[in-house]
mmCIF file with all atom_site columns, C-alpha atoms in Angstrom:
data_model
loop_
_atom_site.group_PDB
_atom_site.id
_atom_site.type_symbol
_atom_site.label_atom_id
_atom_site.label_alt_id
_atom_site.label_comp_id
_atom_site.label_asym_id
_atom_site.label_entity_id
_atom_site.label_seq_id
_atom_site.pdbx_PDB_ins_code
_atom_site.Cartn_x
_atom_site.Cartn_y
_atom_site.Cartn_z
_atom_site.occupancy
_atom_site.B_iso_or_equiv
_atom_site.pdbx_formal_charge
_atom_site.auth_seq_id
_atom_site.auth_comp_id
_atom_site.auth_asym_id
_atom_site.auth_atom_id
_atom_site.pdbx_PDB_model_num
ATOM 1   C CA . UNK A 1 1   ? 1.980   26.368 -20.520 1.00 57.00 ? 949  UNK A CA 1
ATOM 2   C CA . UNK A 1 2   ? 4.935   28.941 -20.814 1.00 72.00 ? 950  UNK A CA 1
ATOM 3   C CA . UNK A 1 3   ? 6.838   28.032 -17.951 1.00 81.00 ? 951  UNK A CA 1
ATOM 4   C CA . UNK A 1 4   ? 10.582  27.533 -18.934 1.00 84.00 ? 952  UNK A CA 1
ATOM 5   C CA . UNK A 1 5   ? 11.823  23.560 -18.458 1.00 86.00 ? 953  UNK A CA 1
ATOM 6   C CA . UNK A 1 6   ? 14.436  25.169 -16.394 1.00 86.00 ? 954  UNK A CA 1
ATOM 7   C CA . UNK A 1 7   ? 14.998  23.958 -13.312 1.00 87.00 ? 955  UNK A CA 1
ATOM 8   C CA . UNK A 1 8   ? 13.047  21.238 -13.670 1.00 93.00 ? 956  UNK A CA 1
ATOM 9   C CA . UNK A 1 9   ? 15.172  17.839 -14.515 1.00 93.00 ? 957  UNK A CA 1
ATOM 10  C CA . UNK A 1 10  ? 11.671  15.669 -15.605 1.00 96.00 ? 958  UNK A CA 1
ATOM 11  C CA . UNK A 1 11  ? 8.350   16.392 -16.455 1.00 97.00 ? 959  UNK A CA 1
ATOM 12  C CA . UNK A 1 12  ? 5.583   13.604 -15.224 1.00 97.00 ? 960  UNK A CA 1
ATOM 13  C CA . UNK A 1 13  ? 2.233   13.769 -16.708 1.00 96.00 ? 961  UNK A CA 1
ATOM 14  C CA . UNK A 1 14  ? -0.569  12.201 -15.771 1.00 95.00 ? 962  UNK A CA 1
ATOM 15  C CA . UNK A 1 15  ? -3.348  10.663 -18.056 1.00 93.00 ? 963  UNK A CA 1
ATOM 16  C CA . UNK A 1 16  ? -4.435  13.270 -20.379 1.00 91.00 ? 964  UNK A CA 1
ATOM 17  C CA . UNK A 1 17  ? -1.967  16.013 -19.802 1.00 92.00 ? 965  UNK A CA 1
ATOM 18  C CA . UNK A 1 18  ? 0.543   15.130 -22.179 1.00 95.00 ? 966  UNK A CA 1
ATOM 19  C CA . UNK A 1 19  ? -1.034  17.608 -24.435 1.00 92.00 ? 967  UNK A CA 1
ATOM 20  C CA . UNK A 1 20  ? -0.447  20.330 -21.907 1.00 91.00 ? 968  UNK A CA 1
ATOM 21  C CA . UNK A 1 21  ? 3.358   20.928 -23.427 1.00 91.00 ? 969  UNK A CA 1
ATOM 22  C CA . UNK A 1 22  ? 5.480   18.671 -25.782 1.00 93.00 ? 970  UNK A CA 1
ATOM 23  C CA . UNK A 1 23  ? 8.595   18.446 -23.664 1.00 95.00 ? 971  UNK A CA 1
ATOM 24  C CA . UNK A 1 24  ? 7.136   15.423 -20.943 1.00 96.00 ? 972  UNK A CA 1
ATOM 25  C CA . UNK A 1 25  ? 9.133   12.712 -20.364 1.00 98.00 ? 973  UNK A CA 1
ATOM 26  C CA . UNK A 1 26  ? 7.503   10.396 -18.663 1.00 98.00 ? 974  UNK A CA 1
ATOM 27  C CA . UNK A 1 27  ? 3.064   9.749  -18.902 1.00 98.00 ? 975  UNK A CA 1
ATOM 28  C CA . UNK A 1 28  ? 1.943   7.530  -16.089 1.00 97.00 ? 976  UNK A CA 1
ATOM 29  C CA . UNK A 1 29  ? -1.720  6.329  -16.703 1.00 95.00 ? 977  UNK A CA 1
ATOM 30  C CA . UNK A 1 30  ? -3.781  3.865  -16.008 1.00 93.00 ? 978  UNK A CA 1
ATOM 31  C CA . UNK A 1 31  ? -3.847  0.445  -18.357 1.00 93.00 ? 979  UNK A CA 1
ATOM 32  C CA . UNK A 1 32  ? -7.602  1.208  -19.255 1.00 91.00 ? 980  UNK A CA 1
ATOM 33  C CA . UNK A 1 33  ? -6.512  4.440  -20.131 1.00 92.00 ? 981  UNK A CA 1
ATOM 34  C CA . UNK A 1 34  ? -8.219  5.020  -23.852 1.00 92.00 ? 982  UNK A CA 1
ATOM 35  C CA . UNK A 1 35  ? -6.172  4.743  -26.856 1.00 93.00 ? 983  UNK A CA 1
ATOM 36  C CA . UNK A 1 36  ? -7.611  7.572  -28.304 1.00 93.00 ? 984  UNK A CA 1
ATOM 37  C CA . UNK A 1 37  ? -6.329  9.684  -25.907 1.00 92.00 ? 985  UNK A CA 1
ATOM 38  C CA . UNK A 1 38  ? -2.494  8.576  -25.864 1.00 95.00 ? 986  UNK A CA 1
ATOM 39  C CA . UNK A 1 39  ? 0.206   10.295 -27.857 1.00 95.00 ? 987  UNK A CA 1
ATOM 40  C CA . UNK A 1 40  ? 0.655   8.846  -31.666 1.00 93.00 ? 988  UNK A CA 1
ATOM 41  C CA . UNK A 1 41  ? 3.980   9.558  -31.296 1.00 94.00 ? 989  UNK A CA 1
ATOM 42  C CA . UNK A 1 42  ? 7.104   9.330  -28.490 1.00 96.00 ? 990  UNK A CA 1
ATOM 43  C CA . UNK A 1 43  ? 10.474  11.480 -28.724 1.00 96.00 ? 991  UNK A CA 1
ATOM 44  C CA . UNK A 1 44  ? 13.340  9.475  -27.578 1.00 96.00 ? 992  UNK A CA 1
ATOM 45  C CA . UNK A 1 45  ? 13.813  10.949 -24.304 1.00 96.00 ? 993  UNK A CA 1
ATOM 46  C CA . UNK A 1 46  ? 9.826   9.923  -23.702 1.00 97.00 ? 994  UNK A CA 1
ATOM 47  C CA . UNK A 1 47  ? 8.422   6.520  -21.879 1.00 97.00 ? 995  UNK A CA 1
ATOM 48  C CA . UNK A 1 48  ? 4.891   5.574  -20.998 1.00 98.00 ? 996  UNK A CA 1
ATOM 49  C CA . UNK A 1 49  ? 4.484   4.181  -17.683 1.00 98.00 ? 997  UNK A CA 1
ATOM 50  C CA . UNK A 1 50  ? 1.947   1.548  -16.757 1.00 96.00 ? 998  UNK A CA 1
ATOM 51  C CA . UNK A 1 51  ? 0.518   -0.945 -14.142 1.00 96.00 ? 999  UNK A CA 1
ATOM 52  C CA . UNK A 1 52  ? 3.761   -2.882 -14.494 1.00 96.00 ? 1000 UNK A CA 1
ATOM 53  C CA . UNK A 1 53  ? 6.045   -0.393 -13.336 1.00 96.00 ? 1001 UNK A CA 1
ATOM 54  C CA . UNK A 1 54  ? 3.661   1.753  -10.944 1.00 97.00 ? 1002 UNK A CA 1
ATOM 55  C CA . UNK A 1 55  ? 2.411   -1.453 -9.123  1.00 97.00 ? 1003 UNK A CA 1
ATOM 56  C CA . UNK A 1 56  ? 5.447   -2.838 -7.770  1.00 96.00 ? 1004 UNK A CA 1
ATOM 57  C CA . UNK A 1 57  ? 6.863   1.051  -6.398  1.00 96.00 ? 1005 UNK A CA 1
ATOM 58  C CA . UNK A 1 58  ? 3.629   2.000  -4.990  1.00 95.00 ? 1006 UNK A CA 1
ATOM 59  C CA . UNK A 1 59  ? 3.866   -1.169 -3.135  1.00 96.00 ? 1007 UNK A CA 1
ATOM 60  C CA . UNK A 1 60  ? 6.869   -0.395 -1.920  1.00 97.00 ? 1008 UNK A CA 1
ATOM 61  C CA . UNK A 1 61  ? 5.067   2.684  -0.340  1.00 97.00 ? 1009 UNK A CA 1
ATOM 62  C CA . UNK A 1 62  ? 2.352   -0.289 1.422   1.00 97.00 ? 1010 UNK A CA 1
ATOM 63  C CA . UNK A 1 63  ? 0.129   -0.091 -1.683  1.00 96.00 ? 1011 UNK A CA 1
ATOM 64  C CA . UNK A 1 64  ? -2.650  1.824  -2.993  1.00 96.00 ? 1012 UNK A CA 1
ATOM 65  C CA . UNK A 1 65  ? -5.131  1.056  0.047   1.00 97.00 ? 1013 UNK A CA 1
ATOM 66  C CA . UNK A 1 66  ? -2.996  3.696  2.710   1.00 97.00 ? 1014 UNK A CA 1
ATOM 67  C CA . UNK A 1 67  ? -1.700  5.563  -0.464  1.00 96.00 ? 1015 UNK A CA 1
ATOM 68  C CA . UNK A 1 68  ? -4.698  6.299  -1.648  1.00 95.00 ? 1016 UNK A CA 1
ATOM 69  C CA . UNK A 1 69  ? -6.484  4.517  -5.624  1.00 92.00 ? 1017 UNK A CA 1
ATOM 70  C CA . UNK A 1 70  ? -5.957  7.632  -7.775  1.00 92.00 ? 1018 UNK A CA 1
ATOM 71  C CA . UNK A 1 71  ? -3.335  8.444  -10.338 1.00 93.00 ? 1019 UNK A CA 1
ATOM 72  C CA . UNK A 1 72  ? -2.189  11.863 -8.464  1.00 94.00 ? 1020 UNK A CA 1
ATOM 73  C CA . UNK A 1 73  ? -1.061  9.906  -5.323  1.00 96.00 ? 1021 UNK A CA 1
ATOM 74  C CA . UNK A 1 74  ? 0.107   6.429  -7.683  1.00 96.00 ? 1022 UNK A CA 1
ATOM 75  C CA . UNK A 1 75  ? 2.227   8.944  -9.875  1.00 97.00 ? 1023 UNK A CA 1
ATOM 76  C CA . UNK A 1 76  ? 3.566   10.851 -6.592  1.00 98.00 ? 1024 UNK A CA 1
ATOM 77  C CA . UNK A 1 77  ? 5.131   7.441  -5.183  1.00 98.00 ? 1025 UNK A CA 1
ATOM 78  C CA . UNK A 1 78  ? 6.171   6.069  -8.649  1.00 98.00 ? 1026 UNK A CA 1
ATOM 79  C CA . UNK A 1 79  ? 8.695   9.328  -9.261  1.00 98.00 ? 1027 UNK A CA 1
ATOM 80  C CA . UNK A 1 80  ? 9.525   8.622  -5.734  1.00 98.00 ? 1028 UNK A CA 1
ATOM 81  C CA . UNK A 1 81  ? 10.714  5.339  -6.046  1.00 97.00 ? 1029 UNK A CA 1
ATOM 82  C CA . UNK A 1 82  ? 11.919  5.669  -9.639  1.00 97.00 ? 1030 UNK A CA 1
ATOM 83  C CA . UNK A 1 83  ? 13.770  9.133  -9.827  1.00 97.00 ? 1031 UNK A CA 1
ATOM 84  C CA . UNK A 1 84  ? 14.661  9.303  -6.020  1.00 97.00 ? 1032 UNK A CA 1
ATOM 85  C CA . UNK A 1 85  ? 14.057  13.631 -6.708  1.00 97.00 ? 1033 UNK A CA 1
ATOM 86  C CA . UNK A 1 86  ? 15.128  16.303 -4.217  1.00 97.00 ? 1034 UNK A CA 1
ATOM 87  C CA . UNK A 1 87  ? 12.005  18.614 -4.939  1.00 97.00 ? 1035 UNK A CA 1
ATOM 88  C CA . UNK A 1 88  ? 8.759   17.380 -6.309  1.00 98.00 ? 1036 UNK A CA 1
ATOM 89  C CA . UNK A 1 89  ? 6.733   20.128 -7.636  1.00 97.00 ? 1037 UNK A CA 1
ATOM 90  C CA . UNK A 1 90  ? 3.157   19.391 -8.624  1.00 97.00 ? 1038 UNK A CA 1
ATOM 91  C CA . UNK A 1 91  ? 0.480   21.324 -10.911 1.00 94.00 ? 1039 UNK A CA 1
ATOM 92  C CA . UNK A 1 92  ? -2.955  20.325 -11.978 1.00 90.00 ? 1040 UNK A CA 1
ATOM 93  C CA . UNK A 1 93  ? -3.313  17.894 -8.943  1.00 92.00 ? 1041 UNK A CA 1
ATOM 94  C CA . UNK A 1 94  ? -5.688  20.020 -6.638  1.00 91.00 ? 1042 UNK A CA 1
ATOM 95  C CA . UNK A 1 95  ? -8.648  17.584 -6.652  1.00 89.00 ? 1043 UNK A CA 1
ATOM 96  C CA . UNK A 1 96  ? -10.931 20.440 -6.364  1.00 85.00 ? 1044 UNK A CA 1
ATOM 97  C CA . UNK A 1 97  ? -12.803 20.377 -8.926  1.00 75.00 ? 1045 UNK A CA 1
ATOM 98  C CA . UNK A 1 98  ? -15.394 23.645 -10.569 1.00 68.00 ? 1046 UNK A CA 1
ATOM 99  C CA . UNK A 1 99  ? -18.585 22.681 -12.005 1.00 65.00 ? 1047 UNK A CA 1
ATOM 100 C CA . UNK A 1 100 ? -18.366 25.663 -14.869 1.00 63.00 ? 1048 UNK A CA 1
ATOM 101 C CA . UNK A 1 101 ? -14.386 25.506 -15.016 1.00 62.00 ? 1049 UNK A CA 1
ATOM 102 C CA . UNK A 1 102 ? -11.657 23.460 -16.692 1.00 58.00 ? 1050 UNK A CA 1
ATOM 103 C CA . UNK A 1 103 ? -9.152  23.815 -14.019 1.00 53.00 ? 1051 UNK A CA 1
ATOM 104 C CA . UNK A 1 104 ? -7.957  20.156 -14.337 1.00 52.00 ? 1052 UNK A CA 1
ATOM 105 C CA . UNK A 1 105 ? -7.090  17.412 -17.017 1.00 49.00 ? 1053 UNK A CA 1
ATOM 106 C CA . UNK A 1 106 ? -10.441 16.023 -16.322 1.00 49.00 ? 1054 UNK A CA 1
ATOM 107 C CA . UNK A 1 107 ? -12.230 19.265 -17.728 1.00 48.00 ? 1055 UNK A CA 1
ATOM 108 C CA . UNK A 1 108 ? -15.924 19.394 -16.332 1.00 49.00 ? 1056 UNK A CA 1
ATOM 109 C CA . UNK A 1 109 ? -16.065 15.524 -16.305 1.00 48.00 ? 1057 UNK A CA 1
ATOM 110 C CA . UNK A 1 110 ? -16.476 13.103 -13.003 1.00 53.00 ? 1058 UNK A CA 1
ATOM 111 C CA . UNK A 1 111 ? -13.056 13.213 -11.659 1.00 55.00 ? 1059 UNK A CA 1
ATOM 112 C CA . UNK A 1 112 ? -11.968 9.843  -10.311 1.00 58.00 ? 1060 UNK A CA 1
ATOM 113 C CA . UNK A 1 113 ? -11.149 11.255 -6.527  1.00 54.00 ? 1061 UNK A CA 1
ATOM 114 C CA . UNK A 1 114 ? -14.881 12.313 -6.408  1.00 57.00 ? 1062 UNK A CA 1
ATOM 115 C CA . UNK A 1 115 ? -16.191 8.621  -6.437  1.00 64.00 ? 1063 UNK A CA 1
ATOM 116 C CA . UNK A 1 116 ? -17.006 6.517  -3.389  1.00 72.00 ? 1064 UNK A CA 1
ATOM 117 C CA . UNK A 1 117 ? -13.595 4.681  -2.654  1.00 87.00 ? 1065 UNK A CA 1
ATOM 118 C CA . UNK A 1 118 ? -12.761 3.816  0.854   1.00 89.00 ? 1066 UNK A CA 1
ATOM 119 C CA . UNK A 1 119 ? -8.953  4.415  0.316   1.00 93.00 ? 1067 UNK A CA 1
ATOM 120 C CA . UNK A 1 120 ? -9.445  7.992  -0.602  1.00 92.00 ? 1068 UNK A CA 1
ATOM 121 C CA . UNK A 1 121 ? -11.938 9.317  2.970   1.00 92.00 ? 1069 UNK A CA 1
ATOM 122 C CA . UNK A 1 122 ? -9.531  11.868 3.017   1.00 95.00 ? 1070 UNK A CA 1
ATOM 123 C CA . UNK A 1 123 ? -7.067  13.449 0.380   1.00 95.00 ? 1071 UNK A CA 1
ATOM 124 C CA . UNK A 1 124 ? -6.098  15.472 2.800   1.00 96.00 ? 1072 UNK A CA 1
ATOM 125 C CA . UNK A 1 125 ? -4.831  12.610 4.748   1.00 97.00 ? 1073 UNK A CA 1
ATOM 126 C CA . UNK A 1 126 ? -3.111  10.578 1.900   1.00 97.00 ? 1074 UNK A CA 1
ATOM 127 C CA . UNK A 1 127 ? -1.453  13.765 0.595   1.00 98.00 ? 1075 UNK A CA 1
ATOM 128 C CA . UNK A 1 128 ? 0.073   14.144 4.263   1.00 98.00 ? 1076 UNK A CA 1
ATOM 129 C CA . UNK A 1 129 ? 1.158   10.516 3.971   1.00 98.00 ? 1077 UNK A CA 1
ATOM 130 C CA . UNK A 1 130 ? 2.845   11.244 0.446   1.00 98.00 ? 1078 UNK A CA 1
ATOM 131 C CA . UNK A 1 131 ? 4.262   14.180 1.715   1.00 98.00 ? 1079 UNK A CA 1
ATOM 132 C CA . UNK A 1 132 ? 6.044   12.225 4.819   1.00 98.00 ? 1080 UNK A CA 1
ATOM 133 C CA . UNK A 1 133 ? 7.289   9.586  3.463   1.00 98.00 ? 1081 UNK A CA 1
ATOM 134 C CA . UNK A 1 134 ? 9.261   11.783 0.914   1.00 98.00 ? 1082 UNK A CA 1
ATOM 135 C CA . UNK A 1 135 ? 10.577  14.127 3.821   1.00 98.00 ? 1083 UNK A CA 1
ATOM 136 C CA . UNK A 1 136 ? 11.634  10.942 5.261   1.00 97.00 ? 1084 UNK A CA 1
ATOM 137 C CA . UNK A 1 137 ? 13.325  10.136 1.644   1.00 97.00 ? 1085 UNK A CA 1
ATOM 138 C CA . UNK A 1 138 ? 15.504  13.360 1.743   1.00 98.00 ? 1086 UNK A CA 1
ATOM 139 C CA . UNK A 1 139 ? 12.431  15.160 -0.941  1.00 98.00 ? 1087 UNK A CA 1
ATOM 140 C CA . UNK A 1 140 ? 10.487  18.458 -0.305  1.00 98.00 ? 1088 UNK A CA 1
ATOM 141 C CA . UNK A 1 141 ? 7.001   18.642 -2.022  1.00 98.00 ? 1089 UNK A CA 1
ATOM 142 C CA . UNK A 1 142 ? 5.696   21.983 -3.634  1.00 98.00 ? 1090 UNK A CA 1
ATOM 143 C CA . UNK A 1 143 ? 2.310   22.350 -4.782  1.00 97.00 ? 1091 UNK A CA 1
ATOM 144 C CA . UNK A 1 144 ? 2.732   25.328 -7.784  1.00 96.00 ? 1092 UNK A CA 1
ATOM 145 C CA . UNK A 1 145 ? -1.031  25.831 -7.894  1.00 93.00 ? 1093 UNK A CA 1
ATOM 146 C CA . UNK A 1 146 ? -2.425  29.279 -6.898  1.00 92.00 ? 1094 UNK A CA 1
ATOM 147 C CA . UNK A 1 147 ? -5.979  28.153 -6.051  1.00 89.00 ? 1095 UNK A CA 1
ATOM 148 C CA . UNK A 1 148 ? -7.576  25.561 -3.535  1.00 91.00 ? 1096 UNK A CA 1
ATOM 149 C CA . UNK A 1 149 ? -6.096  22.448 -3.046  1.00 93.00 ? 1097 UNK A CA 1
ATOM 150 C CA . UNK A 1 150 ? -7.042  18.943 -0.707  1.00 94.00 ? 1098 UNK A CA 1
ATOM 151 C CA . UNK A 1 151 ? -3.177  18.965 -1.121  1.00 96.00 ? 1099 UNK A CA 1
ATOM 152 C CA . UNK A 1 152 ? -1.402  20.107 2.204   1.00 97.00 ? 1100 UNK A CA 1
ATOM 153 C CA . UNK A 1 153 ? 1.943   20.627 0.281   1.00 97.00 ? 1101 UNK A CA 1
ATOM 154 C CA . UNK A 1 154 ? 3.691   23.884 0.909   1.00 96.00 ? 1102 UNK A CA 1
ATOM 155 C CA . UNK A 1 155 ? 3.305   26.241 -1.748  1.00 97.00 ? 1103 UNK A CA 1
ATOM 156 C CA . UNK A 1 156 ? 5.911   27.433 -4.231  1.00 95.00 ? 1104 UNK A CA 1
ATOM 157 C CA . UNK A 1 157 ? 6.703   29.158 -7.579  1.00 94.00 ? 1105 UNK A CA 1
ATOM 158 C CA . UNK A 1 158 ? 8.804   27.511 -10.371 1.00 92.00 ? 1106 UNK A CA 1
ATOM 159 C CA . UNK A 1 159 ? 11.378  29.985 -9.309  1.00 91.00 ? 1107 UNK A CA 1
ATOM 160 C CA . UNK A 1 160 ? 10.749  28.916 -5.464  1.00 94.00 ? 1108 UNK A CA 1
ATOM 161 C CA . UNK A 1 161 ? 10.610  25.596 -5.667  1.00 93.00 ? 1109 UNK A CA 1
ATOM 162 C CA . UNK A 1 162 ? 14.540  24.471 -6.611  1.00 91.00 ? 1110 UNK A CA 1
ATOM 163 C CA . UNK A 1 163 ? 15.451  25.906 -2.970  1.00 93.00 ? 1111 UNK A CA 1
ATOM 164 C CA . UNK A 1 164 ? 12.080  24.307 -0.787  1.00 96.00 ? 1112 UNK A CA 1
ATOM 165 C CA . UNK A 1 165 ? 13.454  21.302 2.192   1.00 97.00 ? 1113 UNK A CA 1
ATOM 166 C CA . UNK A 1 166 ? 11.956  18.380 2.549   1.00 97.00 ? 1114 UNK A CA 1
ATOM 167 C CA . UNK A 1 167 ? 8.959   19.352 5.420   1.00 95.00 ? 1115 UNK A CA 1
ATOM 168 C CA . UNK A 1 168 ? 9.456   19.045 9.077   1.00 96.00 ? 1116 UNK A CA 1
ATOM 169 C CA . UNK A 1 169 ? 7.878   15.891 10.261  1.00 97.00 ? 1117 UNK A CA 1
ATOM 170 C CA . UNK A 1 170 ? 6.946   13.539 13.251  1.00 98.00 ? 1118 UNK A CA 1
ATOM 171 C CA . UNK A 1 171 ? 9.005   10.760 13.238  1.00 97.00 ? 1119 UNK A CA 1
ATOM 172 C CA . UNK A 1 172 ? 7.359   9.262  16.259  1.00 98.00 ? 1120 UNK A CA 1
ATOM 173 C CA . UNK A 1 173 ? 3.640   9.785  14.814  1.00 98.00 ? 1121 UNK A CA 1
ATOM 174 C CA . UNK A 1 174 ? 5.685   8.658  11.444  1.00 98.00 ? 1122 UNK A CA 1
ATOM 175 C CA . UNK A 1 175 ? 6.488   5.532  13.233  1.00 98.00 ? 1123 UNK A CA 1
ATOM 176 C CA . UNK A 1 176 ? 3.242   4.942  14.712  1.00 98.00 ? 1124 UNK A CA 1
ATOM 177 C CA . UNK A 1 177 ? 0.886   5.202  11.017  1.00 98.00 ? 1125 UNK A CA 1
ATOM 178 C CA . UNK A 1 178 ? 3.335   2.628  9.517   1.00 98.00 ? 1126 UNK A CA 1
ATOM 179 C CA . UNK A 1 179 ? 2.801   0.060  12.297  1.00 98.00 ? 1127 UNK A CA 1
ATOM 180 C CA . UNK A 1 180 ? -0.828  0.523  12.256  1.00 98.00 ? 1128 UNK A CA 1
ATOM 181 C CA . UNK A 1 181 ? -0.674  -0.359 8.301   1.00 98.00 ? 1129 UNK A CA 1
ATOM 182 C CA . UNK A 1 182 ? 1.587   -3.192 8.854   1.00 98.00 ? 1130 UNK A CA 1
ATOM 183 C CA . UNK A 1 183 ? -1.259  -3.953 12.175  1.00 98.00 ? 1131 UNK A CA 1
ATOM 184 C CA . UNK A 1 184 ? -3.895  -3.478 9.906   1.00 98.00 ? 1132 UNK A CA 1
ATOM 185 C CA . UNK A 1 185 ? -2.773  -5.941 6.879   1.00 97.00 ? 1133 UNK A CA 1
ATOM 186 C CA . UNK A 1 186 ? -4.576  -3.845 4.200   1.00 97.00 ? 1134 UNK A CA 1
ATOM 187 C CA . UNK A 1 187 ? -2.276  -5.187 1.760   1.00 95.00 ? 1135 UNK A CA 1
ATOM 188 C CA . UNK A 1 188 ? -3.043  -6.352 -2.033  1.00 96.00 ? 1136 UNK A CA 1
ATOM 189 C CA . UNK A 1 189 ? 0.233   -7.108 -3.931  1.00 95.00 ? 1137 UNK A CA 1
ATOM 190 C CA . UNK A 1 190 ? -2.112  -6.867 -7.440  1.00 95.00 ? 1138 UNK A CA 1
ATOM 191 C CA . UNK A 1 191 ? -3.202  -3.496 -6.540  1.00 94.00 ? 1139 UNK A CA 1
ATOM 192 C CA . UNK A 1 192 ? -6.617  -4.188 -7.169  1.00 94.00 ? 1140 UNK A CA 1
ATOM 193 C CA . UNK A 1 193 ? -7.937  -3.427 -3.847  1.00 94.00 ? 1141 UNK A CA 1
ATOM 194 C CA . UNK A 1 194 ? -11.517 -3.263 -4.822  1.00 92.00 ? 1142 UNK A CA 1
ATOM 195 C CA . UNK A 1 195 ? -11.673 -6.855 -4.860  1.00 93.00 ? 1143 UNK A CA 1
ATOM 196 C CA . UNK A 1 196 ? -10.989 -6.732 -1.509  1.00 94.00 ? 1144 UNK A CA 1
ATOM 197 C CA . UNK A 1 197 ? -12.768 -4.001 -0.125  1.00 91.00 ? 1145 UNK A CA 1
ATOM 198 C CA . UNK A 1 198 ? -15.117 -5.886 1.997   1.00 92.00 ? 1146 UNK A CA 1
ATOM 199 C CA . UNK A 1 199 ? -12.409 -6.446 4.847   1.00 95.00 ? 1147 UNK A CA 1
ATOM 200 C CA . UNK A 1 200 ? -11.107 -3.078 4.988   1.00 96.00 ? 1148 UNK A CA 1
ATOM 201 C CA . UNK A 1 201 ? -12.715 -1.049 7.823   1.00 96.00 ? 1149 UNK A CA 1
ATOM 202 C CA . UNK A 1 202 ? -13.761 2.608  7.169   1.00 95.00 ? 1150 UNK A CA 1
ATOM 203 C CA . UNK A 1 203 ? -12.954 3.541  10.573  1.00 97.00 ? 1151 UNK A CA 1
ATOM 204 C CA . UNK A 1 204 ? -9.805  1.999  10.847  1.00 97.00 ? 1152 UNK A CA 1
ATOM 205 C CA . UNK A 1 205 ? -8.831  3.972  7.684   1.00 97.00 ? 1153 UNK A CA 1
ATOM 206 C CA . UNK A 1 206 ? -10.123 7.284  8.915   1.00 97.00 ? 1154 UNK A CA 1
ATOM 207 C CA . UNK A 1 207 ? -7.904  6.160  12.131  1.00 98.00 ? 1155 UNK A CA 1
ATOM 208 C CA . UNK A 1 208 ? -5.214  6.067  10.409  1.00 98.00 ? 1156 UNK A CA 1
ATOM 209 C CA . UNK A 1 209 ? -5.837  8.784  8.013   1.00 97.00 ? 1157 UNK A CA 1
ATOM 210 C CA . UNK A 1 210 ? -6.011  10.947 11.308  1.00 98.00 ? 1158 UNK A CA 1
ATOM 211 C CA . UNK A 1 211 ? -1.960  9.722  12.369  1.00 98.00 ? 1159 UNK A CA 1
ATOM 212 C CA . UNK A 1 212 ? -0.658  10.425 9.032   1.00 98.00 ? 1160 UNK A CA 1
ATOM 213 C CA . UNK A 1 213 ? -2.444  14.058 8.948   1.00 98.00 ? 1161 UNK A CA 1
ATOM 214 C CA . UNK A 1 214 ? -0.778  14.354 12.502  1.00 98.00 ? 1162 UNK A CA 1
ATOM 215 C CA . UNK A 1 215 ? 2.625   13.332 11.345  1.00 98.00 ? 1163 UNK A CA 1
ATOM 216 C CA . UNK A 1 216 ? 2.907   16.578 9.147   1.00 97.00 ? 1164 UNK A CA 1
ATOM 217 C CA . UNK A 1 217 ? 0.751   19.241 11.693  1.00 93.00 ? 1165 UNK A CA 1
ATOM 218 C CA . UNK A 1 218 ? 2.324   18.126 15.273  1.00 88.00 ? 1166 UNK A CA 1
ATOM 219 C CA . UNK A 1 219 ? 6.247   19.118 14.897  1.00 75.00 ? 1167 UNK A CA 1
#
């Protein structure tokens, strides 16, 4: 990719798309995340970030069950926590995903958002939630992609996106998702949710996947 690092401080990447450019400096991935597939080498400026560190500042966020089990959302919350940004621009993390194309880092493999997961009933949703809480942090989200997106982040350029505000929000409806979660009790400290998914109700969830998707469209 030819963009210029300029203006952007850090570069995330997720999983596999280290490779994309050299100049990352932090890869967030997943502890089962093959060996084969991690770099053989890190610069100084470079870090790998695992379950120990993303854990703990996604559950600062109420945990993976209202933000949502995949990396796009887990990496989202970890910069949030961990850089505190004023813009966070994202590429690559549409979800949509072409059956002939290699538009992601997954290529034309099963992408993990595509499986049956009761914390991700709707990206759309959890993307909203991501997106609120950061307005609420003082951070404006960009998506940088040109094509479709489950993402309901404003768009923006490289050249755009140092100047984008944090998104108007509904602190009321803002107010009322987070008691539901704290009503709700869908808490798991580990993370690993899936051992508990048997007392998490779908239509609780789609409930409250309906506030937080409210919380960015009603202002």
């Amino acid at each position: 990719m030819g963009w210029p690092r300029v203006p952007f401080d850090r570069i995330v990447a997720i999983n596999n798309a280290w490779s994309v450019r050299p100049d990352w400096d932090d890869l967030i991935h997943p502890d089962d995340f093959p060996v084969e597939r991690q770099p053989l080498e890190l610069a100084p400026h470079q870090r790998i970030i695992r379950s120990a560190d993303y854990v703990p500042s996604q559950n600062d966020y109420g945990g993976f069950v209202y933000a949502g089990g995949t990396m796009a959302f887990t990496a989202g919350y970890w910069a949030l926590a961990a850089h505190r940004p004023r813009v966070m621009a994202v590429l690559g993390c549409d979800m949509v995903y072409p059956k002939t194309e290699k538009t992601h880092f997954y290529g034309t493999g099963t992408a993990d958002p595509l499986r049956s997961d009761v914390t991700l009933r709707s990206l759309e949703a959890k993307s909203a939630r991501l997106m609120a809480l950061a307005s609420m942090q003082g951070c404006a989200m960009v998506n940088l992609s040109t094509r479709e997106s489950r993402l309901v982040f404003p768009r923006g350029t490289p050249e755009t996106a140092e100047q984008a505000k944090p998104a108007p929000v509904n602190e009321n409806i803002i107010r009322q998702a987070l008691a539901e979660e704290t009503r709700l009790g869908y808490y798991v400290p580990s993370g690993k949710y899936w051992k508990e998914e048997d007392r998490f109700d779908p239509n609780a969830i789609d409930a409250l996947d309906a506030l937080w998707l409210k919380s960015v469209h009603d202002v």
